JSON list of C-alpha atoms in Angstrom, two decimals:
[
{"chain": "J", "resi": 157, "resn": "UNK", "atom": "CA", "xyz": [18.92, 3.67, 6.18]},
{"chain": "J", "resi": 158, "resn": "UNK", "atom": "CA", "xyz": [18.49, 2.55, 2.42]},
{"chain": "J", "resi": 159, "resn": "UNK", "atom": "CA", "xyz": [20.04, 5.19, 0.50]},
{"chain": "J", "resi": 160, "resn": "UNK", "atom": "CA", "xyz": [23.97, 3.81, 0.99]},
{"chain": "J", "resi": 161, "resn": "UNK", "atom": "CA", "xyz": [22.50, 1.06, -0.52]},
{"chain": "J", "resi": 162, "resn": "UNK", "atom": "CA", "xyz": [20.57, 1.83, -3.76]},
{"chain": "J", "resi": 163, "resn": "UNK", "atom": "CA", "xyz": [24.03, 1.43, -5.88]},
{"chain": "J", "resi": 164, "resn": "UNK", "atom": "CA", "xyz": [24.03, -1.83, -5.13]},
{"chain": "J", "resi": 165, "resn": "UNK", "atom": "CA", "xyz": [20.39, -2.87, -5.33]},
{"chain": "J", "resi": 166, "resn": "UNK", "atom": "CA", "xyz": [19.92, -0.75, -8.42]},
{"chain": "J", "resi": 167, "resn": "UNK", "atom": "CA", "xyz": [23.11, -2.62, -10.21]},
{"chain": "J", "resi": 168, "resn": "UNK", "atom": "CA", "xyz": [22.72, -6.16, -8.85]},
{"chain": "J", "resi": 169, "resn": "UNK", "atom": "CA", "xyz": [19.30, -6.66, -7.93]},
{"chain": "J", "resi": 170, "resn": "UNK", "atom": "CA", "xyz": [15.67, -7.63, -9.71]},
{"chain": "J", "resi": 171, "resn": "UNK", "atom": "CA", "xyz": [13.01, -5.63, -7.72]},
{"chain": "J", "resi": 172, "resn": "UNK", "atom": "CA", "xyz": [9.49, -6.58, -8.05]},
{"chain": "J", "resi": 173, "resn": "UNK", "atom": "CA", "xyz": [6.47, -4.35, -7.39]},
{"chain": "J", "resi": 174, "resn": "UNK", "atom": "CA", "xyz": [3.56, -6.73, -7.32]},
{"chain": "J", "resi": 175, "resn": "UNK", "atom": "CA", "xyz": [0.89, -3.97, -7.34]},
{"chain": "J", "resi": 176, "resn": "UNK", "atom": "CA", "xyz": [-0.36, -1.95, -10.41]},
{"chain": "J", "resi": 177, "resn": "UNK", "atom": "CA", "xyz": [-0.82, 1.44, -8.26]},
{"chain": "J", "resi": 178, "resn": "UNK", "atom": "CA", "xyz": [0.61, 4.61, -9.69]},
{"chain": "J", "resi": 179, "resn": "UNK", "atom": "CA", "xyz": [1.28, 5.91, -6.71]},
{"chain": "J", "resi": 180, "resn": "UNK", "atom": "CA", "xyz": [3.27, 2.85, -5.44]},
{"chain": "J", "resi": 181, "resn": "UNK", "atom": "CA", "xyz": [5.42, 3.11, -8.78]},
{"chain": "J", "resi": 182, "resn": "UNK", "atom": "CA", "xyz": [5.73, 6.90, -8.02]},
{"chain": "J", "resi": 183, "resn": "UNK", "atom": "CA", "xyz": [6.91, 6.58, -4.72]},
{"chain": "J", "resi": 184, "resn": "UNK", "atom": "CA", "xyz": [9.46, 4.02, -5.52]},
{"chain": "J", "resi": 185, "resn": "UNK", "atom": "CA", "xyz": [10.84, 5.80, -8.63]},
{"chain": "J", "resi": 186, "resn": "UNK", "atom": "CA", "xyz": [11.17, 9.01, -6.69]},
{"chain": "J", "resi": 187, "resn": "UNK", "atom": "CA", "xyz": [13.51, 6.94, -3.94]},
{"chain": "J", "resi": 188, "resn": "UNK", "atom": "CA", "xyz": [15.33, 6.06, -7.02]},
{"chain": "J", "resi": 189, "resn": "UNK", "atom": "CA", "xyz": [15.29, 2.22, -6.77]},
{"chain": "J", "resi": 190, "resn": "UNK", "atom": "CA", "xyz": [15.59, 0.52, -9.82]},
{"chain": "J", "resi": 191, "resn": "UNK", "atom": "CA", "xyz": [12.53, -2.03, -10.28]},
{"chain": "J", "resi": 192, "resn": "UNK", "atom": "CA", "xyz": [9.79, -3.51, -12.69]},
{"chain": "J", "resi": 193, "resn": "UNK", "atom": "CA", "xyz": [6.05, -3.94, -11.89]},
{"chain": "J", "resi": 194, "resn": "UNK", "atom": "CA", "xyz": [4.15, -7.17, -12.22]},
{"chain": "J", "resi": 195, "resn": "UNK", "atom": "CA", "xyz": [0.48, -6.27, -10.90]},
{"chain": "J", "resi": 196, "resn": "UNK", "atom": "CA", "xyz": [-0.70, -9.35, -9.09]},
{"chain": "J", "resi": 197, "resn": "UNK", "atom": "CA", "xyz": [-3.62, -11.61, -10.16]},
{"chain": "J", "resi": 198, "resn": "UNK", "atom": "CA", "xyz": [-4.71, -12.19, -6.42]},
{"chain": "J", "resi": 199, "resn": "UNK", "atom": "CA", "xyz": [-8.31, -11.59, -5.86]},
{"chain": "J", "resi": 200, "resn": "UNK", "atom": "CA", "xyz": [-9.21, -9.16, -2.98]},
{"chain": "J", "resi": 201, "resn": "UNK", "atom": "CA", "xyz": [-12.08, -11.12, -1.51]},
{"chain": "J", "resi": 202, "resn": "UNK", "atom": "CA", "xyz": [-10.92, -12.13, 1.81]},
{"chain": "J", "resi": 203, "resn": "UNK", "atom": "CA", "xyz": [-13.63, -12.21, 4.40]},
{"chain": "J", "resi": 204, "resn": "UNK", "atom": "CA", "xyz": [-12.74, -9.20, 6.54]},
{"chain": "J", "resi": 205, "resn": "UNK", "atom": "CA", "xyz": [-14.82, -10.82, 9.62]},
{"chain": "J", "resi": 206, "resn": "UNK", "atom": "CA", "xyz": [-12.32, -13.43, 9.87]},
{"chain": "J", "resi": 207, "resn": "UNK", "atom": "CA", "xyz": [-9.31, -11.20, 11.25]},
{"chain": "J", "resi": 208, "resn": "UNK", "atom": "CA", "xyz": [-8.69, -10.23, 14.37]},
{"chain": "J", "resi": 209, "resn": "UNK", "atom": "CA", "xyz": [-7.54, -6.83, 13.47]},
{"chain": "J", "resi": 210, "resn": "UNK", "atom": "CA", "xyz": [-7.97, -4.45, 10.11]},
{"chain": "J", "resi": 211, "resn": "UNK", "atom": "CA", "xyz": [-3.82, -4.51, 10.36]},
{"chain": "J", "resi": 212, "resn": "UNK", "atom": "CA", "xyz": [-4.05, -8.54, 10.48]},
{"chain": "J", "resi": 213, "resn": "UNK", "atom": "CA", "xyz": [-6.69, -8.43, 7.36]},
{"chain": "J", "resi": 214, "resn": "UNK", "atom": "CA", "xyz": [-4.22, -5.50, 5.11]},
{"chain": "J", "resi": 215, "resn": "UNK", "atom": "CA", "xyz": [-1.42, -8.37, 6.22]},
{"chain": "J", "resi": 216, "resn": "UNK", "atom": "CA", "xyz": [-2.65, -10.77, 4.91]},
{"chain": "J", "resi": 217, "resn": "UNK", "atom": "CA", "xyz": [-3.52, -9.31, 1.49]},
{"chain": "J", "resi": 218, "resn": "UNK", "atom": "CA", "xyz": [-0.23, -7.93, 1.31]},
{"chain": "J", "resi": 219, "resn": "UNK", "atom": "CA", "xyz": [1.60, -11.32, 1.64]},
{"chain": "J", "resi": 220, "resn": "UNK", "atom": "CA", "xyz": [-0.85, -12.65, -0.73]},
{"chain": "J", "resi": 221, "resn": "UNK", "atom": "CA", "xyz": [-0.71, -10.35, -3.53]},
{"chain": "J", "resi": 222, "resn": "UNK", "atom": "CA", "xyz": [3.14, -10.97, -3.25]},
{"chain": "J", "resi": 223, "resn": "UNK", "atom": "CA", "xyz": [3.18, -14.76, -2.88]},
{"chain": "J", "resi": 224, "resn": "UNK", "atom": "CA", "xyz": [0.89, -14.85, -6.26]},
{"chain": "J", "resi": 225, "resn": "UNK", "atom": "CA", "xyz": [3.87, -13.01, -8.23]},
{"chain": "J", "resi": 226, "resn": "UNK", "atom": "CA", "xyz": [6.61, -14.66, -7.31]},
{"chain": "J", "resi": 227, "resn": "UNK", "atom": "CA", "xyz": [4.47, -18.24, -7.79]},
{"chain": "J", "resi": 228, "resn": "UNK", "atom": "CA", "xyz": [3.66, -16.79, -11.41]},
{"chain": "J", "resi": 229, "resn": "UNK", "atom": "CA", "xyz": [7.21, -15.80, -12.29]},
{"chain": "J", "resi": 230, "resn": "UNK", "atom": "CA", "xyz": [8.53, -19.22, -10.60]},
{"chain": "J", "resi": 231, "resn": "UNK", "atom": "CA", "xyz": [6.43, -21.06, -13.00]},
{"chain": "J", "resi": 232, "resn": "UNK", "atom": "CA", "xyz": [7.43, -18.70, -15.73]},
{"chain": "J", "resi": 233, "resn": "UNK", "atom": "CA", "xyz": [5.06, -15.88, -16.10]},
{"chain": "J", "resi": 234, "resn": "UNK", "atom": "CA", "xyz": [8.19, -13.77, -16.03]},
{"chain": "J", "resi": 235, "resn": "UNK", "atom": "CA", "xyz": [10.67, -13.06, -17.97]},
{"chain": "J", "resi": 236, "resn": "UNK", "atom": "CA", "xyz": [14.71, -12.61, -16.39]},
{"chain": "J", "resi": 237, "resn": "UNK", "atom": "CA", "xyz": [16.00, -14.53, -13.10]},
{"chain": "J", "resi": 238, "resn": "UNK", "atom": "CA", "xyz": [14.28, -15.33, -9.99]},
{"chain": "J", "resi": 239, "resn": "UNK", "atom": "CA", "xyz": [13.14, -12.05, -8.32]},
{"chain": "J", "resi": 240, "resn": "UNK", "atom": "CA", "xyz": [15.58, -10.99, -4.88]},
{"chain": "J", "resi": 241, "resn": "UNK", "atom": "CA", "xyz": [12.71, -8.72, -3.70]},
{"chain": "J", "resi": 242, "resn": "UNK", "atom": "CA", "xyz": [9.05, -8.65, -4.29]},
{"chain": "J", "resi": 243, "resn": "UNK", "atom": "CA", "xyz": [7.26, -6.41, -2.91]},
{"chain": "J", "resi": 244, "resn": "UNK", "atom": "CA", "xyz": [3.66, -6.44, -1.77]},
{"chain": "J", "resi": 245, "resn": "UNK", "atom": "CA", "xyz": [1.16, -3.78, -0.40]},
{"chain": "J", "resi": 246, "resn": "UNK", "atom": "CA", "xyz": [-2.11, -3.09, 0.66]},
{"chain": "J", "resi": 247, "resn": "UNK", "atom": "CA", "xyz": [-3.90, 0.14, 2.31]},
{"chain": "J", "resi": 248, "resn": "UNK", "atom": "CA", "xyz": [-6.59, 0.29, 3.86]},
{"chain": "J", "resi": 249, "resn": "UNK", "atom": "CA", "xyz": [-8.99, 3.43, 5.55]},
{"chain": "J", "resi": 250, "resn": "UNK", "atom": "CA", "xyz": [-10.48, 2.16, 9.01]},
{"chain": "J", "resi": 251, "resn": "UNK", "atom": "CA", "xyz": [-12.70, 4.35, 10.68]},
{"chain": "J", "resi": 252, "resn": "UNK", "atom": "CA", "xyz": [-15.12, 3.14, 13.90]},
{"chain": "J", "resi": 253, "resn": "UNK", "atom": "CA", "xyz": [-13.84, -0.27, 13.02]},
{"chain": "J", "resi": 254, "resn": "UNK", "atom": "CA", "xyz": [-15.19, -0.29, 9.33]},
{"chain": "J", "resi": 255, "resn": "UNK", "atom": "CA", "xyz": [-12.56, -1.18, 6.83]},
{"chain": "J", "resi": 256, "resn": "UNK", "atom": "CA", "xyz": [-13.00, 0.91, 3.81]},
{"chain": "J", "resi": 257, "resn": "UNK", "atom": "CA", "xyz": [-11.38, 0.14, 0.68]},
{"chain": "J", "resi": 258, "resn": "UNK", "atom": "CA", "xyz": [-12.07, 1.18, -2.87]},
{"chain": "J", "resi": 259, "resn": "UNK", "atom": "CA", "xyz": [-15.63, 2.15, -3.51]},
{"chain": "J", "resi": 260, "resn": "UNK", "atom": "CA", "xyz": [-17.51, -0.10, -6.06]},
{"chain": "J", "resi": 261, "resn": "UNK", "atom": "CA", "xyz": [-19.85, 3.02, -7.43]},
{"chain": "J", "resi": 262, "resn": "UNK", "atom": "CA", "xyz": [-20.52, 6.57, -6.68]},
{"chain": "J", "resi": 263, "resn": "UNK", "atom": "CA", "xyz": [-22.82, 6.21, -4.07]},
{"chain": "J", "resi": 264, "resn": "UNK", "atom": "CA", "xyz": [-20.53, 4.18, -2.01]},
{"chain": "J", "resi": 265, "resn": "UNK", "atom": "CA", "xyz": [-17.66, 6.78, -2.94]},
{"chain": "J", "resi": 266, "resn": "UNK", "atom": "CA", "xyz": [-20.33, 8.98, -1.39]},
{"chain": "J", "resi": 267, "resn": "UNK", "atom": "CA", "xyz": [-21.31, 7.24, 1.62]},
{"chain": "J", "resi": 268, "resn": "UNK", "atom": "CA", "xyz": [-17.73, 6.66, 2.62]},
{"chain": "J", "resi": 269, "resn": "UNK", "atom": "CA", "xyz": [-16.81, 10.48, 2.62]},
{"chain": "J", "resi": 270, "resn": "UNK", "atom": "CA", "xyz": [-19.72, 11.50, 4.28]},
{"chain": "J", "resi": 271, "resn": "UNK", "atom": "CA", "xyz": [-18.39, 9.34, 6.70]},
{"chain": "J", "resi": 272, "resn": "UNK", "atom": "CA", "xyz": [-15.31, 10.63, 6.96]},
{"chain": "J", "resi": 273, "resn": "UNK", "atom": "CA", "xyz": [-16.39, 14.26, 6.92]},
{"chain": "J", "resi": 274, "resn": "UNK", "atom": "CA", "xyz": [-15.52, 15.74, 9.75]},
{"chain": "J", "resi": 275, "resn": "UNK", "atom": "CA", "xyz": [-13.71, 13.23, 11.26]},
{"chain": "J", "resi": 276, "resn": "UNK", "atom": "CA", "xyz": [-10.21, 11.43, 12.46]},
{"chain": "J", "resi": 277, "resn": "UNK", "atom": "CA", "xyz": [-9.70, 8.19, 10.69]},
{"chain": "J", "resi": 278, "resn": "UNK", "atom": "CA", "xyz": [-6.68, 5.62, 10.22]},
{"chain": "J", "resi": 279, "resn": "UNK", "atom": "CA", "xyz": [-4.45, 4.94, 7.22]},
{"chain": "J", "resi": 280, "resn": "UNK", "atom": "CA", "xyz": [-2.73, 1.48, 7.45]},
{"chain": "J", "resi": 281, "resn": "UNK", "atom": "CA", "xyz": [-0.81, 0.12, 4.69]},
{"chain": "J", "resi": 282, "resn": "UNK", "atom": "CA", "xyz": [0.70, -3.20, 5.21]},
{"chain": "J", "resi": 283, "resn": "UNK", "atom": "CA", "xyz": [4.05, -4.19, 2.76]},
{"chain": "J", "resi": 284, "resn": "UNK", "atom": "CA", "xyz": [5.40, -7.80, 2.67]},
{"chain": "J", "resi": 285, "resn": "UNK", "atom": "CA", "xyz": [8.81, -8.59, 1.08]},
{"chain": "J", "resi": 286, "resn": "UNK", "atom": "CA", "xyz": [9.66, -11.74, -0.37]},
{"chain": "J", "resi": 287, "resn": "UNK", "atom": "CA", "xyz": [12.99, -12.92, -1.08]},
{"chain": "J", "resi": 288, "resn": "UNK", "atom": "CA", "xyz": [12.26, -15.73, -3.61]},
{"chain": "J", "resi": 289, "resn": "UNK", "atom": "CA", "xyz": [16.39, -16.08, -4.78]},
{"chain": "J", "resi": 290, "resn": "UNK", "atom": "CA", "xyz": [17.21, -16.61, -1.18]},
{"chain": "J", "resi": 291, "resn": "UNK", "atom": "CA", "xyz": [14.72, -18.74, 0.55]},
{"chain": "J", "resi": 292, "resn": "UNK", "atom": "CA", "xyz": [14.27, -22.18, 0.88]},
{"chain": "J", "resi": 293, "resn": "UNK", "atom": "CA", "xyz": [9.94, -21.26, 1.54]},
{"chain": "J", "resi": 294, "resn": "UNK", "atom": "CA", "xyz": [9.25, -18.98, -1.30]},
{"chain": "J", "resi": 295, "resn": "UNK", "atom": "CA", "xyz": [5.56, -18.24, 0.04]},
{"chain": "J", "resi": 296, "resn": "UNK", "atom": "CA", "xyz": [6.62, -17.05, 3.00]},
{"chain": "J", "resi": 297, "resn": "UNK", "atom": "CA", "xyz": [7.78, -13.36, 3.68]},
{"chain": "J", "resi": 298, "resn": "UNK", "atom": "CA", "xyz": [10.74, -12.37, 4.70]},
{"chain": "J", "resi": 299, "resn": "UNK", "atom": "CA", "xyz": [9.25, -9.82, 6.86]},
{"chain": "J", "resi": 300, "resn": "UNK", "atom": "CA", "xyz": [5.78, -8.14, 6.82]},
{"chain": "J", "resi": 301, "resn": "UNK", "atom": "CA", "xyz": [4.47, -5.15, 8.70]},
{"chain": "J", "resi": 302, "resn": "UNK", "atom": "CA", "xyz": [1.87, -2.65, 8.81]},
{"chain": "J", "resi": 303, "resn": "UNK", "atom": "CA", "xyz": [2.30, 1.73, 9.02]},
{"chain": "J", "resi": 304, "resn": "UNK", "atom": "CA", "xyz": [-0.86, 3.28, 11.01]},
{"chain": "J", "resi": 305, "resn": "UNK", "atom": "CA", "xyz": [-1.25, 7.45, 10.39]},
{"chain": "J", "resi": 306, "resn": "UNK", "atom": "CA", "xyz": [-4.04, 9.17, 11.77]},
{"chain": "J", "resi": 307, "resn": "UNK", "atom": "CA", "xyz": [-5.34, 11.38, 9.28]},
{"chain": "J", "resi": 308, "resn": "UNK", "atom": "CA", "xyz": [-8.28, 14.49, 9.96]},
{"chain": "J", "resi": 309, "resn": "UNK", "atom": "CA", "xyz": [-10.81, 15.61, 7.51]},
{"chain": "J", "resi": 310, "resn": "UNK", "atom": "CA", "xyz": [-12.66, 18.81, 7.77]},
{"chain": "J", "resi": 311, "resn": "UNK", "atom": "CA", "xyz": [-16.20, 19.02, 7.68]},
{"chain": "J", "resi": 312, "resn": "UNK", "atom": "CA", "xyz": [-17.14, 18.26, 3.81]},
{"chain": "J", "resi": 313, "resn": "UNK", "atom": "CA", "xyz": [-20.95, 19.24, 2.10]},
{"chain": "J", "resi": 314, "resn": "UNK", "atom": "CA", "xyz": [-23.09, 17.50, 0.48]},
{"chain": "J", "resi": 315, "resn": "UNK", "atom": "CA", "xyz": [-21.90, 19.83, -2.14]},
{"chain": "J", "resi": 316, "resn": "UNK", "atom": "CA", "xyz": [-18.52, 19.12, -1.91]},
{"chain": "J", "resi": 317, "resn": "UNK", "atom": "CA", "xyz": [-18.74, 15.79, -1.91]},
{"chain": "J", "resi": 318, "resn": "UNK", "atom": "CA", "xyz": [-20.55, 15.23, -4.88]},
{"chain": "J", "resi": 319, "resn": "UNK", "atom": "CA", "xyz": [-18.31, 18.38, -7.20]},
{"chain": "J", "resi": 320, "resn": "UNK", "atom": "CA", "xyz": [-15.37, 15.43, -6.02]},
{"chain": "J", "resi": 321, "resn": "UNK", "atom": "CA", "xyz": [-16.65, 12.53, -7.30]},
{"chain": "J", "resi": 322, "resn": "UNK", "atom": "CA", "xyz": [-17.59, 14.43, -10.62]},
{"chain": "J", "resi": 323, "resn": "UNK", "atom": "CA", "xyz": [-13.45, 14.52, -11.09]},
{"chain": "J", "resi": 324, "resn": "UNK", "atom": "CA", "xyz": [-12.98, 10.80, -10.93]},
{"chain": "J", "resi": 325, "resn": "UNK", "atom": "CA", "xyz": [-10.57, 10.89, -8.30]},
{"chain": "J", "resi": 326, "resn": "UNK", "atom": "CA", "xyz": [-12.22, 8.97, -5.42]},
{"chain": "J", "resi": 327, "resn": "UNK", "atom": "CA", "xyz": [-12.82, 5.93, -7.33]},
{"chain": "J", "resi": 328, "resn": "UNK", "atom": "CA", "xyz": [-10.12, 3.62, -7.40]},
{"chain": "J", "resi": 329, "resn": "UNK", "atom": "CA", "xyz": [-8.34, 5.30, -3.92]},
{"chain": "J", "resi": 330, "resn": "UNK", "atom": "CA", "xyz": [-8.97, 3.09, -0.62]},
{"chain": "J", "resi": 331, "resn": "UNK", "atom": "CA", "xyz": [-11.53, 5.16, 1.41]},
{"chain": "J", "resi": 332, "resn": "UNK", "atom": "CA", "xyz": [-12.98, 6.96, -1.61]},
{"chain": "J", "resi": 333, "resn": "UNK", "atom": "CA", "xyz": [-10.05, 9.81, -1.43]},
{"chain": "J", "resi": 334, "resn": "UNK", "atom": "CA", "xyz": [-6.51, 10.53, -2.49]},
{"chain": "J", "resi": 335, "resn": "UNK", "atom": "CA", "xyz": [-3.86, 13.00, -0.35]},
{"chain": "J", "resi": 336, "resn": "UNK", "atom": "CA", "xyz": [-1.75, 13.81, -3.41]},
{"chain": "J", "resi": 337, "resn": "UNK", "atom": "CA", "xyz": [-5.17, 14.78, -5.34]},
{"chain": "J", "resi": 338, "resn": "UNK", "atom": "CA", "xyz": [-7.65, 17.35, -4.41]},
{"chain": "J", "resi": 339, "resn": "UNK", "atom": "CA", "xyz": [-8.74, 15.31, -1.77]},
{"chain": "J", "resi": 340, "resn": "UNK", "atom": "CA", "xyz": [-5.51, 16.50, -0.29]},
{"chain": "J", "resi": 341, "resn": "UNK", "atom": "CA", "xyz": [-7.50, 20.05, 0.20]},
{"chain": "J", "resi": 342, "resn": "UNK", "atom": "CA", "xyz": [-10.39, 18.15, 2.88]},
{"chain": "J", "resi": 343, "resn": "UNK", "atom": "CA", "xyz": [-7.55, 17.03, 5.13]},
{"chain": "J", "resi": 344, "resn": "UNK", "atom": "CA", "xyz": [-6.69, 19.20, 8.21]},
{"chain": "J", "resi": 345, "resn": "UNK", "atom": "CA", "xyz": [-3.56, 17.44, 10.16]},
{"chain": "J", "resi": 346, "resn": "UNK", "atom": "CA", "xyz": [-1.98, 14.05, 9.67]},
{"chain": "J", "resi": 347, "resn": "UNK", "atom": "CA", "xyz": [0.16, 12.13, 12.68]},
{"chain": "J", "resi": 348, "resn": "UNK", "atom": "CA", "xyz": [2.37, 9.64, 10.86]},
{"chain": "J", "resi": 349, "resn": "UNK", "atom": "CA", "xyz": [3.70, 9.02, 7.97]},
{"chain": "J", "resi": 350, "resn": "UNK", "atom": "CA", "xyz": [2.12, 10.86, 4.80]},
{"chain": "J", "resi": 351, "resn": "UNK", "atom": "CA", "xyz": [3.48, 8.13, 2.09]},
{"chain": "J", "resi": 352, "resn": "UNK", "atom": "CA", "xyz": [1.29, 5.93, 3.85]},
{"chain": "J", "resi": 353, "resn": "UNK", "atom": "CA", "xyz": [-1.50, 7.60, 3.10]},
{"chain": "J", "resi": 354, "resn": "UNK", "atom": "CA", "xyz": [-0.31, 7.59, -0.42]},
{"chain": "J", "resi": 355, "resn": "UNK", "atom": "CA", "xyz": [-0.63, 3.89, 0.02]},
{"chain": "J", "resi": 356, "resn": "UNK", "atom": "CA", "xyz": [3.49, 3.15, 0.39]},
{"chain": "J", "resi": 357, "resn": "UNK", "atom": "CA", "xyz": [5.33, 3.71, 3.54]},
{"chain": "J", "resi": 358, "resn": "UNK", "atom": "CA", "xyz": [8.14, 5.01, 2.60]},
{"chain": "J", "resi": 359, "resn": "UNK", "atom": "CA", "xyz": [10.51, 5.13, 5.74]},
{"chain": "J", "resi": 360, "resn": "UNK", "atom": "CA", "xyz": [9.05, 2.33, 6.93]},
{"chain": "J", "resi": 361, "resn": "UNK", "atom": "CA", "xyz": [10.18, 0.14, 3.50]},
{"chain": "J", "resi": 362, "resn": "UNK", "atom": "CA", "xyz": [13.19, 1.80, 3.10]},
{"chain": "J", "resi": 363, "resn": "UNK", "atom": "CA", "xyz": [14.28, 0.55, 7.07]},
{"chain": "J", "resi": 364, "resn": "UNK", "atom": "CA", "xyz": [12.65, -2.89, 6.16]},
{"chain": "J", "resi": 365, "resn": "UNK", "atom": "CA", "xyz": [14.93, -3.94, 3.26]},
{"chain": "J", "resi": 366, "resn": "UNK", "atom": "CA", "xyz": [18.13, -1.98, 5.11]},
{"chain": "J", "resi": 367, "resn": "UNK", "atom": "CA", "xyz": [17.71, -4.55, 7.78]},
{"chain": "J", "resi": 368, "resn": "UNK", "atom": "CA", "xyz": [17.68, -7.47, 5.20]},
{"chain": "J", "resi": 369, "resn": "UNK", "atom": "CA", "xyz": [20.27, -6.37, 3.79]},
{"chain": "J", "resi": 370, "resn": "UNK", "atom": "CA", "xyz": [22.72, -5.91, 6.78]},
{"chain": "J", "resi": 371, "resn": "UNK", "atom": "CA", "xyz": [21.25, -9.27, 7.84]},
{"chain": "J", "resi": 372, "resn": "UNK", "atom": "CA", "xyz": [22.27, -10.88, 4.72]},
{"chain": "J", "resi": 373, "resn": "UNK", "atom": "CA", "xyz": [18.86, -11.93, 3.75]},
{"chain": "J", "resi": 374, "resn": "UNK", "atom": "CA", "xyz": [18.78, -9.69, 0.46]}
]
């Protein structure tokens, strides 16, 4: 576990978020680690077709939203020393095989929760961690992994649907809804992780840089 060693990190270590998302900021300042947030330039255009698995595709843009930061603050886009963690992330909504990420306008807010009305769907958020101060490769990962939770909505109307997009919520939340919102209220039952669907992992992350640290990589 992490938390017999937040004195440390929070006293000798720069931490990195390389993601502008409230909620990832929210989740890390409620474990109480110390860290700063450089949202990454990295466009999210990758051609979803061309992974093997939705997990391999959230991957990917997890390592690469990363690997932008700590090239940026190598080349001095940053102010301080090199970075010992950054820390990428990237959740996605999968449902009959269809990645869904952020919706691009109303109507696709809408046609996303009408397809998830009613359903079971899957969460994944992938995190990568660099460790630019102690590797030799500094666009490689130190590690990178993916949390799945199965998450079940209740029937939603047309109705319904559309009072929710009137409050804004859906529209910058992978899969067009948020748990910690009032989409929170559509969802019946998850199985795994509820961070996750926050768009963080928490246990996950916390067990991640725990192992780098007892293996001396952090």
């Amino acid at each position: 576990m992490l938390v017999q060693h937040m004195a440390a990190l929070n006293n000798g270590k720069r931490i990195v978020l390389a993601s502008g998302s409230p909620r990832r900021r929210e989740i890390l300042t409620m474990l109480g680690l110390a860290h700063e947030v450089h949202a990454s330039a990295f466009e999210e255009n990758l051609d979803k077709g061309a992974f093997p698995t939705p997990a391999e595709y959230a991957k990917t843009n997890a390592s690469s939203k990363a690997a932008a930061v700590v090239a940026e603050l190598a080349a001095g886009g940053g102010a301080g020393r090199c970075p010992d963690l950054v820390i990428g992330s990237d959740t996605i909504v999968v449902v009959d095989g269809r990645i869904l990420e952020k919706p691009r306008s109303e109507a696709a807010a809408y046609e996303m929760l009408a397809t998830l009305s009613g359903r079971e769907h899957s969460v994944l958020s992938a995190v990568a961690l660099f460790t630019p101060s102690r590797s030799e490769v500094r666009d490689k990962p130190a590690t990178v992994f993916c949390e799945h939770t199965r998450v079940r909505f209740a029937p939603l109307s047309p109705e319904t649907i559309a009072a929710y997009i009137r409050t804004g919520e859906p529209m910058d939340k992978a899969g067009s809804y948020g748990i910690q919102g009032v989409g929170g209220s559509f969802i019946t039952g998850i199985t795994g992780c509820y961070y996750n669907v926050m768009g963080f992992p928490l246990h996950a992350f916390t067990s991640a840089v725990a192992r780098l640290l007892d293996a001396g990589e952090l």
